[in-house]
Short mmCIF file of C-alpha atoms in Angstrom, two decimals:
data_model
loop_
_atom_site.label_atom_id
_atom_site.label_comp_id
_atom_site.label_asym_id
_atom_site.label_seq_id
_atom_site.Cartn_x
_atom_site.Cartn_y
_atom_site.Cartn_z
CA MET A 1 0.00 0.00 0.00
CA ALA A 2 1.42 3.38 -1.02
CA ILE A 3 1.55 6.04 1.68
CA MET A 4 1.57 8.94 -0.74
CA THR A 5 0.53 9.63 -4.28
CA SER A 6 3.11 10.38 -6.95
CA ARG A 7 2.02 14.03 -6.78
CA GLN A 8 2.64 14.15 -3.02
CA ALA A 9 6.04 12.51 -3.54
CA SER A 10 6.84 15.14 -6.16
CA GLU A 11 5.75 17.95 -3.79
CA LEU A 12 7.92 16.48 -1.02
CA ASP A 13 10.89 16.25 -3.41
CA PHE A 14 10.40 19.92 -4.35
CA ALA A 15 10.15 20.90 -0.66
CA PHE A 16 13.41 19.07 0.08
CA GLU A 17 15.16 20.85 -2.79
CA ARG A 18 13.73 24.29 -1.90
CA ASN A 19 14.96 23.91 1.67
CA GLY A 20 18.48 22.84 0.76
CA TRP A 21 18.29 19.10 1.43
CA THR A 22 20.86 16.83 -0.19
CA SER A 23 20.54 13.12 -0.98
CA ASP A 24 22.81 12.47 2.04
CA ASP A 25 20.35 14.36 4.26
CA VAL A 26 17.48 12.19 2.98
CA LYS A 27 19.51 9.02 3.66
CA LYS A 28 20.22 10.14 7.23
CA VAL A 29 16.54 10.84 7.90
CA SER A 30 15.48 7.55 6.34
CA GLY A 31 17.75 5.49 8.59
CA GLY A 32 17.09 4.44 12.17
CA ASN A 33 14.21 6.03 14.06
CA THR A 34 14.66 9.62 12.84
CA LEU A 35 11.37 9.59 10.91
CA ALA A 36 9.53 8.27 13.98
CA GLN A 37 10.93 11.18 16.00
CA PHE A 38 10.02 13.62 13.24
CA LEU A 39 6.46 12.25 13.22
CA LEU A 40 6.18 13.19 16.91
CA VAL A 41 6.99 16.78 15.94
CA VAL A 42 4.52 16.77 13.05
CA ARG A 43 1.78 15.47 15.36
CA GLY A 44 2.55 18.09 18.03
CA ARG A 45 3.93 15.67 20.64
CA ALA A 46 7.52 16.95 20.51
CA GLN A 47 9.38 20.15 19.77
CA VAL A 48 12.43 20.94 17.70
CA ILE A 49 15.27 22.94 19.20
CA VAL A 50 17.06 24.89 16.48
CA ASN A 51 20.65 26.02 16.77
CA SER A 52 20.75 29.58 15.53
CA ILE A 53 22.48 30.40 12.25
CA LEU A 54 22.15 34.14 12.98
CA THR A 55 24.01 36.22 15.56
CA LEU A 56 22.64 39.61 16.62
CA LEU A 57 25.20 42.35 15.93
CA ARG A 58 23.24 45.52 16.60
CA THR A 59 19.86 47.20 16.42
CA TRP A 60 18.89 50.38 14.63
CA ARG A 61 15.83 52.54 15.24
CA VAL A 62 14.03 53.69 12.12
CA ALA A 63 11.66 56.65 12.30
CA ALA A 64 8.05 56.46 11.14
CA GLN A 65 7.86 56.47 7.35
CA PRO A 66 5.08 58.09 5.28
CA ALA A 67 3.03 56.30 2.65
CA VAL A 68 4.66 56.53 -0.75
CA THR A 69 4.65 55.24 -4.30
CA THR A 70 8.20 54.12 -5.02
CA SER A 71 10.24 55.09 -8.06
CA LYS A 72 13.79 55.01 -9.32
CA GLU A 73 14.25 58.51 -7.87
CA TYR A 74 12.88 57.41 -4.49
CA PHE A 75 15.63 54.82 -4.14
CA ALA A 76 18.29 57.07 -5.73
CA GLU A 77 17.74 59.57 -2.90
CA ALA A 78 18.95 56.81 -0.53
CA GLY A 79 22.10 56.27 -2.60
CA VAL A 80 20.93 53.41 -4.84
CA VAL A 81 22.81 53.66 -8.15
CA LEU A 82 22.50 50.16 -9.64
CA THR A 83 19.50 47.80 -9.58
CA GLY A 84 18.70 44.43 -11.06
CA SER A 85 15.65 43.81 -13.25
CA ASN A 86 13.80 41.78 -10.57
CA PHE A 87 14.15 44.67 -8.14
CA GLU A 88 12.92 47.17 -10.72
CA ASN A 89 9.95 44.96 -11.68
CA GLN A 90 8.86 44.33 -8.09
CA PHE A 91 9.77 47.55 -6.28
CA TYR A 92 9.43 50.47 -8.72
CA GLY A 93 5.89 51.88 -8.73
CA LEU A 94 4.96 50.00 -5.54
CA GLU A 95 2.33 51.50 -3.23
CA VAL A 96 3.86 51.41 0.27
CA SER A 97 1.79 52.06 3.39
CA ALA A 98 2.95 54.37 6.17
CA THR A 99 4.89 52.68 8.99
CA GLU A 100 5.37 53.53 12.65
CA GLU A 101 8.74 53.99 14.32
CA THR A 102 10.34 50.60 14.84
CA GLU A 103 13.61 48.89 15.59
CA LEU A 104 15.47 46.81 13.04
CA ALA A 105 18.02 44.12 13.92
CA VAL A 106 21.21 43.42 11.98
CA ARG A 107 22.30 39.81 12.32
CA LYS A 108 25.35 38.01 10.97
CA LEU A 109 24.74 34.83 8.98
CA GLU A 110 27.06 32.32 10.66
CA GLU A 111 27.00 29.64 7.95
CA ASP A 112 26.09 29.29 4.29
CA SER A 113 22.30 29.06 3.97
CA LEU A 114 19.31 29.17 1.67
CA ASP A 115 16.50 31.62 2.41
CA ALA A 116 14.14 29.06 3.98
CA PRO A 117 16.22 28.40 7.14
CA ILE A 118 16.88 32.13 7.60
CA MET A 119 13.19 32.94 7.22
CA ALA A 120 12.20 30.10 9.55
CA GLU A 121 14.54 31.36 12.26
CA LEU A 122 13.30 34.96 11.98
CA GLY A 123 9.64 33.92 11.92
CA ASP A 124 7.18 36.81 11.93
CA LYS A 125 10.02 39.37 12.22
CA VAL A 126 11.44 38.52 8.78
CA GLU A 127 9.62 41.15 6.70
CA VAL A 128 10.90 44.72 6.53
CA SER A 129 8.84 47.48 4.90
CA VAL A 130 10.19 48.85 1.63
CA SER A 131 10.27 52.34 3.17
CA GLN A 132 12.24 51.01 6.18
CA PHE A 133 14.65 49.32 3.76
CA ARG A 134 15.17 52.66 1.97
CA ALA A 135 15.67 54.52 5.27
CA PHE A 136 18.25 51.92 6.35
CA LEU A 137 20.21 52.32 3.11
CA ALA A 138 20.12 56.12 3.37
CA ALA A 139 21.56 55.98 6.89
CA HIS A 140 24.25 53.37 6.14
CA ARG A 141 25.91 54.80 3.03
CA GLU A 142 29.47 53.60 2.41
CA SER A 143 29.03 50.53 4.63
CA THR A 144 31.43 47.69 3.86
CA GLU A 145 28.79 45.09 4.78
CA TRP A 146 26.47 43.20 2.41
CA PHE A 147 22.87 43.21 3.60
CA ILE A 148 19.93 40.86 2.97
CA PHE A 149 16.35 42.07 3.47
CA TYR A 150 13.02 40.29 2.93
CA LEU A 151 10.62 42.71 1.23
CA ARG A 152 7.11 42.22 -0.16
CA GLY A 153 6.95 42.95 -3.88
CA LYS A 154 4.16 43.98 -6.25
CA ASP A 155 3.22 40.31 -6.67
CA GLY A 156 2.42 40.08 -2.94
CA LEU A 157 5.32 37.68 -2.27
CA LEU A 158 8.41 38.09 -0.17
CA TRP A 159 11.62 38.67 -2.13
CA ALA A 160 15.19 38.38 -0.89
CA VAL A 161 16.73 41.79 -1.60
CA TYR A 162 20.44 42.26 -1.17
CA ALA A 163 22.38 45.49 -1.11
CA GLY A 164 26.06 46.29 -1.07
CA TRP A 165 27.85 49.62 -1.31
CA ASP A 166 29.87 49.84 -4.53
CA SER A 167 32.67 52.32 -3.86
CA GLY A 168 33.55 52.44 -7.58
CA LEU A 169 30.03 53.58 -8.45
CA GLY A 170 29.61 55.64 -5.28
CA GLY A 171 26.33 54.04 -4.27
CA TRP A 172 24.29 50.98 -3.42
CA SER A 173 24.01 48.04 -5.80
CA VAL A 174 20.66 46.35 -5.16
CA SER A 175 19.17 43.13 -6.55
CA ALA A 176 16.24 40.85 -5.74
CA ARG A 177 15.57 37.16 -6.13
CA GLY A 178 12.80 34.77 -5.20
CA VAL A 179 13.08 33.16 -1.78
CA SER A 180 12.87 29.67 -3.31
CA SER A 181 16.05 30.27 -5.32
CA PRO A 182 18.47 27.34 -5.11
CA ARG A 183 21.32 29.84 -4.72
CA GLY A 184 22.20 30.40 -1.10
CA TRP A 185 23.94 33.08 0.89
CA SER A 186 27.50 32.90 2.16
CA ALA A 187 28.38 33.08 5.83
CA GLY A 188 29.11 36.66 6.85
CA TYR A 189 26.20 38.38 5.08
CA ARG A 190 24.13 40.66 7.32
CA VAL A 191 20.41 39.91 7.57
CA VAL A 192 18.20 42.87 8.46
CA SER A 193 14.81 42.18 10.03
CA ARG A 194 12.42 43.66 12.57
CA ASN A 195 13.68 43.24 16.12
#
């Protein structure tokens, strides 16, 4: 008797890939009683303790931001000089609601990672408003750090947006990619989220 349909098996395979699993990881889980222990978690009878892949470096208070419709000029005022096409498609002409004063956290990524584990660790604090992102860039010009933000685009989905100061261009280089991208982030990147 089959436990899952071929469609469910395909969905599980995609979920493994999206979350960075390797064939060795699947072999480890398949052996011994690991799946029985995992089933206890799925059924709510056990909890998972996660070792953090993010270390808090500092916090930064961002003032309340007004509602705005974004544009190339809007980001240029914060020092953005180079953008990728995904960023332009998702974040130019975006209607952004006003935000209250809040505190953002800058965390160091301690090991190479895909977006899914980072987002899982940050939970409901993962999303930063586009106007808060812009305010952060404006205040951190000439930083030597590379930053990752999770911003909601025009399509209603979260996008991984990364920004680094390009001293040759004299401004921020900014790009965006989908959070299910198989390309990960290197240890040392700074992840900015709500605190």
